[in-house]
C-alpha atoms as an extended CHARMM CRD file, in Angstrom:
* protein
*
       245  EXT
         1         1  MET       CA            104.2550000000      109.8070000000      111.1780000000  PROA      1               0.0000000000
         2         2  SER       CA            104.0970000000      111.0060000000      115.2540000000  PROA      2               0.0000000000
         3         3  THR       CA            106.5760000000      110.0280000000      117.3410000000  PROA      3               0.0000000000
         4         4  ALA       CA            103.3200000000      110.0970000000      119.9830000000  PROA      4               0.0000000000
         5         5  ARG       CA            100.6750000000      107.7310000000      118.1980000000  PROA      5               0.0000000000
         6         6  THR       CA            104.3860000000      105.1510000000      116.8850000000  PROA      6               0.0000000000
         7         7  LEU       CA            104.7240000000      105.2060000000      120.7250000000  PROA      7               0.0000000000
         8         8  ALA       CA            101.2040000000      104.6040000000      122.2640000000  PROA      8               0.0000000000
         9         9  THR       CA            100.6400000000      101.5810000000      119.5780000000  PROA      9               0.0000000000
        10        10  ALA       CA            103.8360000000      100.2620000000      120.6390000000  PROA      10              0.0000000000
        11        11  ALA       CA            103.7790000000       99.8500000000      124.3620000000  PROA      11              0.0000000000
        12        12  ARG       CA            100.0380000000       98.2930000000      123.5240000000  PROA      12              0.0000000000
        13        13  VAL       CA            101.4760000000       96.0420000000      121.5920000000  PROA      13              0.0000000000
        14        14  LEU       CA            103.8830000000       95.1950000000      124.2840000000  PROA      14              0.0000000000
        15        15  ARG       CA            100.6680000000       95.1780000000      126.3630000000  PROA      15              0.0000000000
        16        16  GLN       CA             99.2840000000       92.1360000000      124.3820000000  PROA      16              0.0000000000
        17        17  LEU       CA            102.4130000000       90.3610000000      124.7460000000  PROA      17              0.0000000000
        18        18  ARG       CA            102.2510000000       90.2080000000      128.0300000000  PROA      18              0.0000000000
        19        19  HSD       CA             99.0220000000       88.8170000000      127.8790000000  PROA      19              0.0000000000
        20        20  ASP       CA            100.2670000000       85.7250000000      125.7460000000  PROA      20              0.0000000000
        21        21  PRO       CA            103.1570000000       83.5490000000      127.5520000000  PROA      21              0.0000000000
        22        22  ARG       CA            103.0760000000       80.9280000000      124.5640000000  PROA      22              0.0000000000
        23        23  SER       CA            104.4680000000       83.9870000000      121.9660000000  PROA      23              0.0000000000
        24        24  ILE       CA            106.7430000000       85.2580000000      124.3830000000  PROA      24              0.0000000000
        25        25  ALA       CA            108.1880000000       81.7600000000      124.8830000000  PROA      25              0.0000000000
        26        26  LEU       CA            107.7360000000       80.7340000000      121.2820000000  PROA      26              0.0000000000
        27        27  MET       CA            110.2270000000       84.2200000000      120.5220000000  PROA      27              0.0000000000
        28        28  LEU       CA            111.8960000000       83.8510000000      123.5070000000  PROA      28              0.0000000000
        29        29  LEU       CA            112.9860000000       80.3180000000      124.1000000000  PROA      29              0.0000000000
        30        30  VAL       CA            112.6490000000       78.2690000000      121.2780000000  PROA      30              0.0000000000
        31        31  PRO       CA            115.9010000000       79.7290000000      118.9830000000  PROA      31              0.0000000000
        32        32  CYS       CA            117.5120000000       79.3020000000      122.7000000000  PROA      32              0.0000000000
        33        33  VAL       CA            116.6800000000       75.8650000000      122.3110000000  PROA      33              0.0000000000
        34        34  MET       CA            117.2390000000       75.1020000000      119.0390000000  PROA      34              0.0000000000
        35        35  LEU       CA            120.9060000000       76.0460000000      119.9460000000  PROA      35              0.0000000000
        36        36  PHE       CA            121.6290000000       74.1050000000      122.4320000000  PROA      36              0.0000000000
        37        37  LEU       CA            119.9420000000       70.5730000000      120.7180000000  PROA      37              0.0000000000
        38        38  LEU       CA            122.2630000000       71.7550000000      117.6980000000  PROA      38              0.0000000000
        39        39  ARG       CA            125.4310000000       72.0810000000      119.7200000000  PROA      39              0.0000000000
        40        40  TYR       CA            124.7190000000       69.1580000000      120.9900000000  PROA      40              0.0000000000
        41        41  VAL       CA            123.3150000000       66.8870000000      118.2870000000  PROA      41              0.0000000000
        42        42  PHE       CA            127.5200000000       67.5680000000      116.8980000000  PROA      42              0.0000000000
        43        43  ASP       CA            128.9430000000       66.9470000000      120.2330000000  PROA      43              0.0000000000
        44        44  GLY       CA            131.5680000000       64.3310000000      118.4520000000  PROA      44              0.0000000000
        45        45  SER       CA            132.2800000000       66.9690000000      115.6730000000  PROA      45              0.0000000000
        46        46  PRO       CA            132.2880000000       70.2320000000      117.4470000000  PROA      46              0.0000000000
        47        47  GLY       CA            133.4460000000       72.0520000000      114.4300000000  PROA      47              0.0000000000
        48        48  THR       CA            130.7150000000       71.5830000000      112.3780000000  PROA      48              0.0000000000
        49        49  PHE       CA            128.7720000000       73.2970000000      115.2680000000  PROA      49              0.0000000000
        50        50  ASP       CA            131.2650000000       76.0810000000      114.2580000000  PROA      50              0.0000000000
        51        51  ASP       CA            130.4760000000       75.9580000000      110.3740000000  PROA      51              0.0000000000
        52        52  ILE       CA            127.0090000000       76.5900000000      110.8210000000  PROA      52              0.0000000000
        53        53  GLY       CA            126.3780000000       78.1360000000      114.0900000000  PROA      53              0.0000000000
        54        54  ALA       CA            126.9610000000       80.9880000000      113.4060000000  PROA      54              0.0000000000
        55        55  SER       CA            124.0880000000       81.1650000000      110.6380000000  PROA      55              0.0000000000
        56        56  LEU       CA            121.7030000000       79.4870000000      112.4880000000  PROA      56              0.0000000000
        57        57  LEU       CA            121.7640000000       81.9360000000      114.7970000000  PROA      57              0.0000000000
        58        58  GLY       CA            121.0100000000       84.2240000000      112.2150000000  PROA      58              0.0000000000
        59        59  ILE       CA            117.8890000000       81.9130000000      110.7160000000  PROA      59              0.0000000000
        60        60  PHE       CA            116.3380000000       81.2130000000      114.4390000000  PROA      60              0.0000000000
        61        61  PRO       CA            115.2650000000       84.7060000000      115.1940000000  PROA      61              0.0000000000
        62        62  LEU       CA            114.0460000000       85.2640000000      111.6380000000  PROA      62              0.0000000000
        63        63  ILE       CA            111.2580000000       82.4080000000      111.6240000000  PROA      63              0.0000000000
        64        64  THR       CA            110.3640000000       82.6740000000      115.1920000000  PROA      64              0.0000000000
        65        65  MET       CA            109.8320000000       86.6070000000      114.5250000000  PROA      65              0.0000000000
        66        66  PHE       CA            108.1260000000       85.4990000000      111.2560000000  PROA      66              0.0000000000
        67        67  LEU       CA            106.1370000000       82.8740000000      113.0970000000  PROA      67              0.0000000000
        68        68  VAL       CA            104.7220000000       85.2330000000      115.9110000000  PROA      68              0.0000000000
        69        69  THR       CA            104.5660000000       89.0470000000      113.7310000000  PROA      69              0.0000000000
        70        70  SER       CA            102.4580000000       87.0900000000      110.9170000000  PROA      70              0.0000000000
        71        71  ILE       CA            100.1360000000       85.6170000000      113.3800000000  PROA      71              0.0000000000
        72        72  ALA       CA             99.9930000000       87.7230000000      115.5370000000  PROA      72              0.0000000000
        73        73  THR       CA             99.1650000000       91.0710000000      112.5720000000  PROA      73              0.0000000000
        74        74  LEU       CA             96.7470000000       88.4330000000      111.7580000000  PROA      74              0.0000000000
        75        75  ARG       CA             94.7970000000       88.5460000000      114.9280000000  PROA      75              0.0000000000
        76        76  GLU       CA             94.3830000000       92.4710000000      114.4650000000  PROA      76              0.0000000000
        77        77  ARG       CA             92.6770000000       92.4900000000      111.3180000000  PROA      77              0.0000000000
        78        78  THR       CA             90.8340000000       88.8930000000      111.3420000000  PROA      78              0.0000000000
        79        79  SER       CA             89.4060000000       91.1080000000      114.3250000000  PROA      79              0.0000000000
        80        80  GLY       CA             88.6200000000       94.2760000000      113.1390000000  PROA      80              0.0000000000
        81        81  THR       CA             91.5520000000       96.1890000000      115.6030000000  PROA      81              0.0000000000
        82        82  LEU       CA             93.2990000000       97.5850000000      112.4510000000  PROA      82              0.0000000000
        83        83  GLU       CA             89.5940000000       98.7350000000      111.1380000000  PROA      83              0.0000000000
        84        84  ARG       CA             88.7450000000      100.2330000000      114.1190000000  PROA      84              0.0000000000
        85        85  LEU       CA             92.6270000000      101.8260000000      114.7830000000  PROA      85              0.0000000000
        86        86  LEU       CA             92.5100000000      103.0440000000      110.9360000000  PROA      86              0.0000000000
        87        87  ALA       CA             89.4010000000      104.8670000000      111.4680000000  PROA      87              0.0000000000
        88        88  MET       CA             91.1100000000      106.8360000000      114.0440000000  PROA      88              0.0000000000
        89        89  PRO       CA             93.8280000000      109.8880000000      113.4120000000  PROA      89              0.0000000000
        90        90  LEU       CA             96.6760000000      107.4160000000      113.1680000000  PROA      90              0.0000000000
        91        91  GLY       CA             98.6140000000      106.6500000000      110.0490000000  PROA      91              0.0000000000
        92        92  LYS       CA             99.6780000000      104.3450000000      108.3960000000  PROA      92              0.0000000000
        93        93  ALA       CA            103.1520000000      104.5810000000      109.2830000000  PROA      93              0.0000000000
        94        94  ASP       CA            102.4690000000      105.6420000000      112.8350000000  PROA      94              0.0000000000
        95        95  LEU       CA            100.7240000000      102.0470000000      112.8550000000  PROA      95              0.0000000000
        96        96  ILE       CA            103.0290000000       99.9620000000      111.3940000000  PROA      96              0.0000000000
        97        97  ALA       CA            106.3880000000      101.6230000000      112.9590000000  PROA      97              0.0000000000
        98        98  GLY       CA            104.2830000000      101.1620000000      116.5600000000  PROA      98              0.0000000000
        99        99  TYR       CA            104.0330000000       97.4520000000      115.6110000000  PROA      99              0.0000000000
       100       100  ALA       CA            107.8430000000       97.1600000000      114.1410000000  PROA      100             0.0000000000
       101       101  LEU       CA            108.9620000000       99.4580000000      117.2260000000  PROA      101             0.0000000000
       102       102  ALA       CA            107.0560000000       96.4760000000      119.2290000000  PROA      102             0.0000000000
       103       103  PHE       CA            108.5510000000       93.5670000000      118.2870000000  PROA      103             0.0000000000
       104       104  GLY       CA            111.7490000000       94.4860000000      117.6000000000  PROA      104             0.0000000000
       105       105  LEU       CA            112.3620000000       94.9430000000      121.4110000000  PROA      105             0.0000000000
       106       106  VAL       CA            111.1520000000       91.8210000000      121.6280000000  PROA      106             0.0000000000
       107       107  ALA       CA            114.0220000000       90.7400000000      119.6110000000  PROA      107             0.0000000000
       108       108  VAL       CA            116.5080000000       92.5940000000      121.0060000000  PROA      108             0.0000000000
       109       109  VAL       CA            116.2220000000       90.8700000000      123.3120000000  PROA      109             0.0000000000
       110       110  GLN       CA            115.5400000000       87.3830000000      121.8390000000  PROA      110             0.0000000000
       111       111  SER       CA            118.5670000000       88.0760000000      120.2580000000  PROA      111             0.0000000000
       112       112  VAL       CA            121.1710000000       89.0170000000      122.9330000000  PROA      112             0.0000000000
       113       113  LEU       CA            119.8200000000       86.1260000000      124.1390000000  PROA      113             0.0000000000
       114       114  ALA       CA            121.0560000000       83.5800000000      121.5500000000  PROA      114             0.0000000000
       115       115  THR       CA            124.0940000000       85.2080000000      120.9010000000  PROA      115             0.0000000000
       116       116  GLY       CA            125.3420000000       85.1090000000      123.9090000000  PROA      116             0.0000000000
       117       117  LEU       CA            124.2510000000       81.5380000000      124.6020000000  PROA      117             0.0000000000
       118       118  ALA       CA            125.8000000000       80.4020000000      121.8760000000  PROA      118             0.0000000000
       119       119  VAL       CA            128.9890000000       82.4700000000      121.9510000000  PROA      119             0.0000000000
       120       120  TRP       CA            129.9340000000       82.0220000000      125.9570000000  PROA      120             0.0000000000
       121       121  PHE       CA            127.4260000000       79.0790000000      127.2550000000  PROA      121             0.0000000000
       122       122  LEU       CA            127.8340000000       76.7470000000      124.3010000000  PROA      122             0.0000000000
       123       123  GLY       CA            131.0470000000       77.6850000000      123.3060000000  PROA      123             0.0000000000
       124       124  LEU       CA            131.0170000000       79.0230000000      119.3460000000  PROA      124             0.0000000000
       125       125  ASP       CA            134.4760000000       79.7890000000      118.1230000000  PROA      125             0.0000000000
       126       126  VAL       CA            134.4220000000       83.1050000000      116.2110000000  PROA      126             0.0000000000
       127       127  VAL       CA            137.2180000000       84.9580000000      115.0730000000  PROA      127             0.0000000000
       128       128  GLY       CA            135.2090000000       88.0020000000      115.0060000000  PROA      128             0.0000000000
       129       129  SER       CA            133.8440000000       90.3720000000      117.2870000000  PROA      129             0.0000000000
       130       130  PRO       CA            130.2770000000       89.1520000000      118.8530000000  PROA      130             0.0000000000
       131       131  TRP       CA            128.6110000000       92.5190000000      119.2940000000  PROA      131             0.0000000000
       132       132  LEU       CA            128.6220000000       91.8630000000      114.9150000000  PROA      132             0.0000000000
       133       133  LEU       CA            127.4670000000       88.5670000000      115.5850000000  PROA      133             0.0000000000
       134       134  LEU       CA            124.4610000000       89.9690000000      117.9050000000  PROA      134             0.0000000000
       135       135  LEU       CA            124.4830000000       92.5490000000      115.2450000000  PROA      135             0.0000000000
       136       136  VAL       CA            122.9830000000       90.2220000000      112.4180000000  PROA      136             0.0000000000
       137       137  ALA       CA            121.0740000000       88.5500000000      114.0370000000  PROA      137             0.0000000000
       138       138  LEU       CA            119.2590000000       91.8430000000      114.7920000000  PROA      138             0.0000000000
       139       139  LEU       CA            118.4630000000       92.3280000000      111.8520000000  PROA      139             0.0000000000
       140       140  ASP       CA            117.7830000000       89.2820000000      110.8760000000  PROA      140             0.0000000000
       141       141  ALA       CA            115.3560000000       89.1760000000      113.9730000000  PROA      141             0.0000000000
       142       142  LEU       CA            113.6120000000       92.7290000000      112.2520000000  PROA      142             0.0000000000
       143       143  LEU       CA            113.8250000000       91.4540000000      108.7750000000  PROA      143             0.0000000000
       144       144  GLY       CA            111.5640000000       88.2750000000      109.9420000000  PROA      144             0.0000000000
       145       145  THR       CA            108.6860000000       90.9870000000      111.9930000000  PROA      145             0.0000000000
       146       146  ALA       CA            109.0630000000       92.9060000000      108.2500000000  PROA      146             0.0000000000
       147       147  LEU       CA            107.8340000000       89.4640000000      106.3840000000  PROA      147             0.0000000000
       148       148  GLY       CA            105.3470000000       88.3790000000      109.3360000000  PROA      148             0.0000000000
       149       149  LEU       CA            103.8270000000       92.1600000000      109.3710000000  PROA      149             0.0000000000
       150       150  PHE       CA            103.4070000000       92.0840000000      105.2300000000  PROA      150             0.0000000000
       151       151  VAL       CA            102.1240000000       88.7610000000      104.6520000000  PROA      151             0.0000000000
       152       152  SER       CA             99.4400000000       88.7550000000      107.8050000000  PROA      152             0.0000000000
       153       153  ALA       CA             97.8420000000       91.3170000000      105.0720000000  PROA      153             0.0000000000
       154       154  PHE       CA             97.8130000000       87.4770000000      103.1520000000  PROA      154             0.0000000000
       155       155  ALA       CA             95.7450000000       85.0080000000      104.7870000000  PROA      155             0.0000000000
       156       156  ALA       CA             92.7870000000       85.1380000000      106.1020000000  PROA      156             0.0000000000
       157       157  SER       CA             93.3850000000       82.6030000000      109.1820000000  PROA      157             0.0000000000
       158       158  GLU       CA             96.1660000000       81.6950000000      111.1230000000  PROA      158             0.0000000000
       159       159  PHE       CA             96.7960000000       78.1610000000      109.3730000000  PROA      159             0.0000000000
       160       160  GLN       CA             96.8160000000       80.0270000000      106.2270000000  PROA      160             0.0000000000
       161       161  ALA       CA             99.5370000000       82.8620000000      107.9680000000  PROA      161             0.0000000000
       162       162  VAL       CA            101.2470000000       79.7420000000      108.8640000000  PROA      162             0.0000000000
       163       163  GLN       CA            101.4600000000       78.2300000000      105.6490000000  PROA      163             0.0000000000
       164       164  PHE       CA            102.7550000000       80.7200000000      104.0170000000  PROA      164             0.0000000000
       165       165  MET       CA            106.3740000000       80.2620000000      106.1290000000  PROA      165             0.0000000000
       166       166  PRO       CA            107.1920000000       77.3370000000      103.2750000000  PROA      166             0.0000000000
       167       167  ALA       CA            106.5500000000       80.0090000000      100.0530000000  PROA      167             0.0000000000
       168       168  VAL       CA            108.7050000000       82.5000000000      101.8000000000  PROA      168             0.0000000000
       169       169  ILE       CA            110.8730000000       81.3930000000      103.8310000000  PROA      169             0.0000000000
       170       170  PHE       CA            111.8420000000       77.5630000000      103.1670000000  PROA      170             0.0000000000
       171       171  PRO       CA            112.8380000000       78.6560000000       99.4960000000  PROA      171             0.0000000000
       172       172  GLN       CA            115.3840000000       80.8790000000      101.0570000000  PROA      172             0.0000000000
       173       173  LEU       CA            116.5880000000       78.5530000000      103.4330000000  PROA      173             0.0000000000
       174       174  LEU       CA            117.7610000000       75.9790000000      101.0170000000  PROA      174             0.0000000000
       175       175  LEU       CA            119.3000000000       78.8620000000       98.2130000000  PROA      175             0.0000000000
       176       176  CYS       CA            120.8120000000       81.0320000000      101.9850000000  PROA      176             0.0000000000
       177       177  GLY       CA            124.6610000000       79.0560000000      101.3980000000  PROA      177             0.0000000000
       178       178  LEU       CA            123.2690000000       76.6780000000      104.7930000000  PROA      178             0.0000000000
       179       179  PHE       CA            123.5930000000       74.1740000000      102.7120000000  PROA      179             0.0000000000
       180       180  THR       CA            126.1850000000       74.0010000000      100.5000000000  PROA      180             0.0000000000
       181       181  PRO       CA            127.4890000000       77.2000000000       98.7490000000  PROA      181             0.0000000000
       182       182  ARG       CA            125.8370000000       79.4240000000       96.9250000000  PROA      182             0.0000000000
       183       183  ASP       CA            128.8070000000       79.1420000000       94.4980000000  PROA      183             0.0000000000
       184       184  ARG       CA            128.5120000000       75.6980000000       93.6380000000  PROA      184             0.0000000000
       185       185  MET       CA            124.4220000000       75.7790000000       93.3210000000  PROA      185             0.0000000000
       186       186  ALA       CA            123.0580000000       75.6950000000       89.5360000000  PROA      186             0.0000000000
       187       187  PRO       CA            123.3800000000       78.9840000000       88.0870000000  PROA      187             0.0000000000
       188       188  ALA       CA            119.6890000000       79.7310000000       88.2150000000  PROA      188             0.0000000000
       189       189  LEU       CA            119.6840000000       79.0100000000       91.3990000000  PROA      189             0.0000000000
       190       190  GLU       CA            122.7480000000       81.0390000000       92.4070000000  PROA      190             0.0000000000
       191       191  ALA       CA            121.0680000000       83.5170000000       90.7700000000  PROA      191             0.0000000000
       192       192  ILE       CA            118.1690000000       83.7290000000       92.3610000000  PROA      192             0.0000000000
       193       193  SER       CA            119.9770000000       82.8050000000       95.8520000000  PROA      193             0.0000000000
       194       194  ASP       CA            121.4200000000       86.8580000000       94.8950000000  PROA      194             0.0000000000
       195       195  VAL       CA            117.7210000000       88.8330000000       95.2720000000  PROA      195             0.0000000000
       196       196  LEU       CA            116.8950000000       86.7530000000       98.3410000000  PROA      196             0.0000000000
       197       197  PRO       CA            118.1090000000       88.5920000000      102.1530000000  PROA      197             0.0000000000
       198       198  MET       CA            118.3670000000       85.7320000000      104.4670000000  PROA      198             0.0000000000
       199       199  SER       CA            121.1140000000       84.6920000000      101.3520000000  PROA      199             0.0000000000
       200       200  TYR       CA            123.1090000000       87.5690000000      102.7640000000  PROA      200             0.0000000000
       201       201  ALA       CA            122.0720000000       87.5810000000      106.6430000000  PROA      201             0.0000000000
       202       202  VAL       CA            123.9370000000       83.7100000000      106.4550000000  PROA      202             0.0000000000
       203       203  ASP       CA            126.3980000000       86.0690000000      104.0740000000  PROA      203             0.0000000000
       204       204  GLY       CA            126.7030000000       88.1730000000      106.7020000000  PROA      204             0.0000000000
       205       205  MET       CA            127.2370000000       85.5440000000      109.9520000000  PROA      205             0.0000000000
       206       206  ASN       CA            130.3030000000       84.2790000000      107.7240000000  PROA      206             0.0000000000
       207       207  GLU       CA            131.7120000000       87.2270000000      107.7120000000  PROA      207             0.0000000000
       208       208  VAL       CA            131.7760000000       87.4170000000      111.2860000000  PROA      208             0.0000000000
       209       209  LEU       CA            132.9150000000       84.0350000000      111.8330000000  PROA      209             0.0000000000
       210       210  ARG       CA            135.9120000000       84.0110000000      109.8590000000  PROA      210             0.0000000000
       211       211  HSD       CA            137.2140000000       87.9310000000      109.4970000000  PROA      211             0.0000000000
       212       212  PRO       CA            138.7700000000       89.5730000000      112.5340000000  PROA      212             0.0000000000
       213       213  ASP       CA            137.7560000000       93.1620000000      111.2540000000  PROA      213             0.0000000000
       214       214  VAL       CA            134.9390000000       94.4090000000      109.9550000000  PROA      214             0.0000000000
       215       215  THR       CA            135.1470000000       93.6660000000      105.8830000000  PROA      215             0.0000000000
       216       216  SER       CA            133.0170000000       95.5830000000      103.3190000000  PROA      216             0.0000000000
       217       217  ALA       CA            131.5560000000       92.4400000000      102.2480000000  PROA      217             0.0000000000
       218       218  PHE       CA            130.4820000000       92.4740000000      106.1040000000  PROA      218             0.0000000000
       219       219  VAL       CA            128.6520000000       95.9850000000      105.7850000000  PROA      219             0.0000000000
       220       220  ARG       CA            127.2510000000       94.5700000000      102.5480000000  PROA      220             0.0000000000
       221       221  ASP       CA            125.5480000000       92.4050000000      103.5770000000  PROA      221             0.0000000000
       222       222  ALA       CA            123.9990000000       93.6510000000      106.6560000000  PROA      222             0.0000000000
       223       223  LEU       CA            123.4640000000       97.1240000000      104.9990000000  PROA      223             0.0000000000
       224       224  VAL       CA            121.1320000000       94.7160000000      102.0060000000  PROA      224             0.0000000000
       225       225  VAL       CA            119.2800000000       93.0090000000      105.6340000000  PROA      225             0.0000000000
       226       226  ALA       CA            119.0160000000       96.3470000000      106.9370000000  PROA      226             0.0000000000
       227       227  GLY       CA            117.1090000000       97.7350000000      103.8400000000  PROA      227             0.0000000000
       228       228  CYS       CA            115.3130000000       94.4040000000      102.6180000000  PROA      228             0.0000000000
       229       229  ALA       CA            113.3620000000       95.3430000000      106.5280000000  PROA      229             0.0000000000
       230       230  VAL       CA            112.5470000000       98.4840000000      105.4930000000  PROA      230             0.0000000000
       231       231  LEU       CA            111.2200000000       98.0820000000      102.0340000000  PROA      231             0.0000000000
       232       232  VAL       CA            109.0120000000       94.9840000000      103.1370000000  PROA      232             0.0000000000
       233       233  LEU       CA            107.9360000000       97.1940000000      106.1140000000  PROA      233             0.0000000000
       234       234  ALA       CA            106.7920000000       99.4950000000      103.4740000000  PROA      234             0.0000000000
       235       235  LEU       CA            104.9790000000       97.1850000000      101.5990000000  PROA      235             0.0000000000
       236       236  GLY       CA            103.8480000000       96.1260000000      104.5290000000  PROA      236             0.0000000000
       237       237  ALA       CA            102.4820000000       99.7840000000      105.0500000000  PROA      237             0.0000000000
       238       238  ALA       CA            101.0190000000       99.7130000000      101.5430000000  PROA      238             0.0000000000
       239       239  THR       CA             98.7160000000       96.8640000000      102.4400000000  PROA      239             0.0000000000
       240       240  LEU       CA             96.4810000000       98.7300000000      105.6670000000  PROA      240             0.0000000000
       241       241  ARG       CA             93.4090000000       99.1930000000      104.6780000000  PROA      241             0.0000000000
       242       242  ARG       CA             90.7100000000      101.8040000000      105.9910000000  PROA      242             0.0000000000
       243       243  ARG       CA             87.8220000000       99.8520000000      105.3100000000  PROA      243             0.0000000000
       244       244  THR       CA             88.1310000000       95.4390000000      105.5860000000  PROA      244             0.0000000000
       245       245  PRO       CA             85.8580000000       94.1630000000      102.3870000000  PROA      245             0.0000000000
C-alpha cells in the first residue's frame, strides 16, 4: 500500500465530487434538514426529540453516505474507470483507502454540521460530551461509506444500487432499538439485532445522551462500529477485479 497513491486517489475522488453539487447537497445538507424537520415535528414535546434525536444523528449520516458512496462507486465501475485504474500499478488497498479517505473527509464535515446543528441550534439535551456524539456520528458515516463501497460491487445500475437500501439499511433501522428497546423484541429478532452494526451506533448515541462520562459500554459500541467499517472495507477490496467480465 502506497501513501502517495492513496492520496492521489482521494484527491481525484474529491475533484469529481466538487463538480457534483447534488451529491454534495445530499451528503451535507440532507441530514441537517431532516434533523431540523424532526425538531419541529416534536415542537410540542421536546423531550421526544431528545429521546430519538441523538439516535437519528447517527442514522442519517450512515444512510446518506451509503447512498452517495454506492452510486458514485458504481459509476466508476460501470464506466470502466476502476478497470483502467487497476490496470495501472495501483493496489486494491490503495484504491479502497483512497475512496474511504475522500468520502471520510466529507463525512467529517457532514458530522460536524449535523452535530453542531442538533446540539447548539436545535437544543438537543445531551448529558455527555457533544464531542462524543460527533465521534459516533463520524463512525456511523464511515460505516455508511464502507457499506456503500461494498454493495456497489453487486449492482449493475444506479437503480439496483438504490434497491440495496431496503435490503441492507431498512432491517437495521427496524432492529436497532430506535422504535423499541432491543431487549423487548422477540428473542430471535434481538439476537439478530446483536450482530447488526447500527444497533451499536444507536446504543453509543444513547450512552452519550444519558451518561456524563465515557462508559465501558460506549467504548465497546464505538469499537464495534469502527471494526465493522474496517471489515466491510476489507470485503469491498476483495470485490475489486482487475478485469470486468
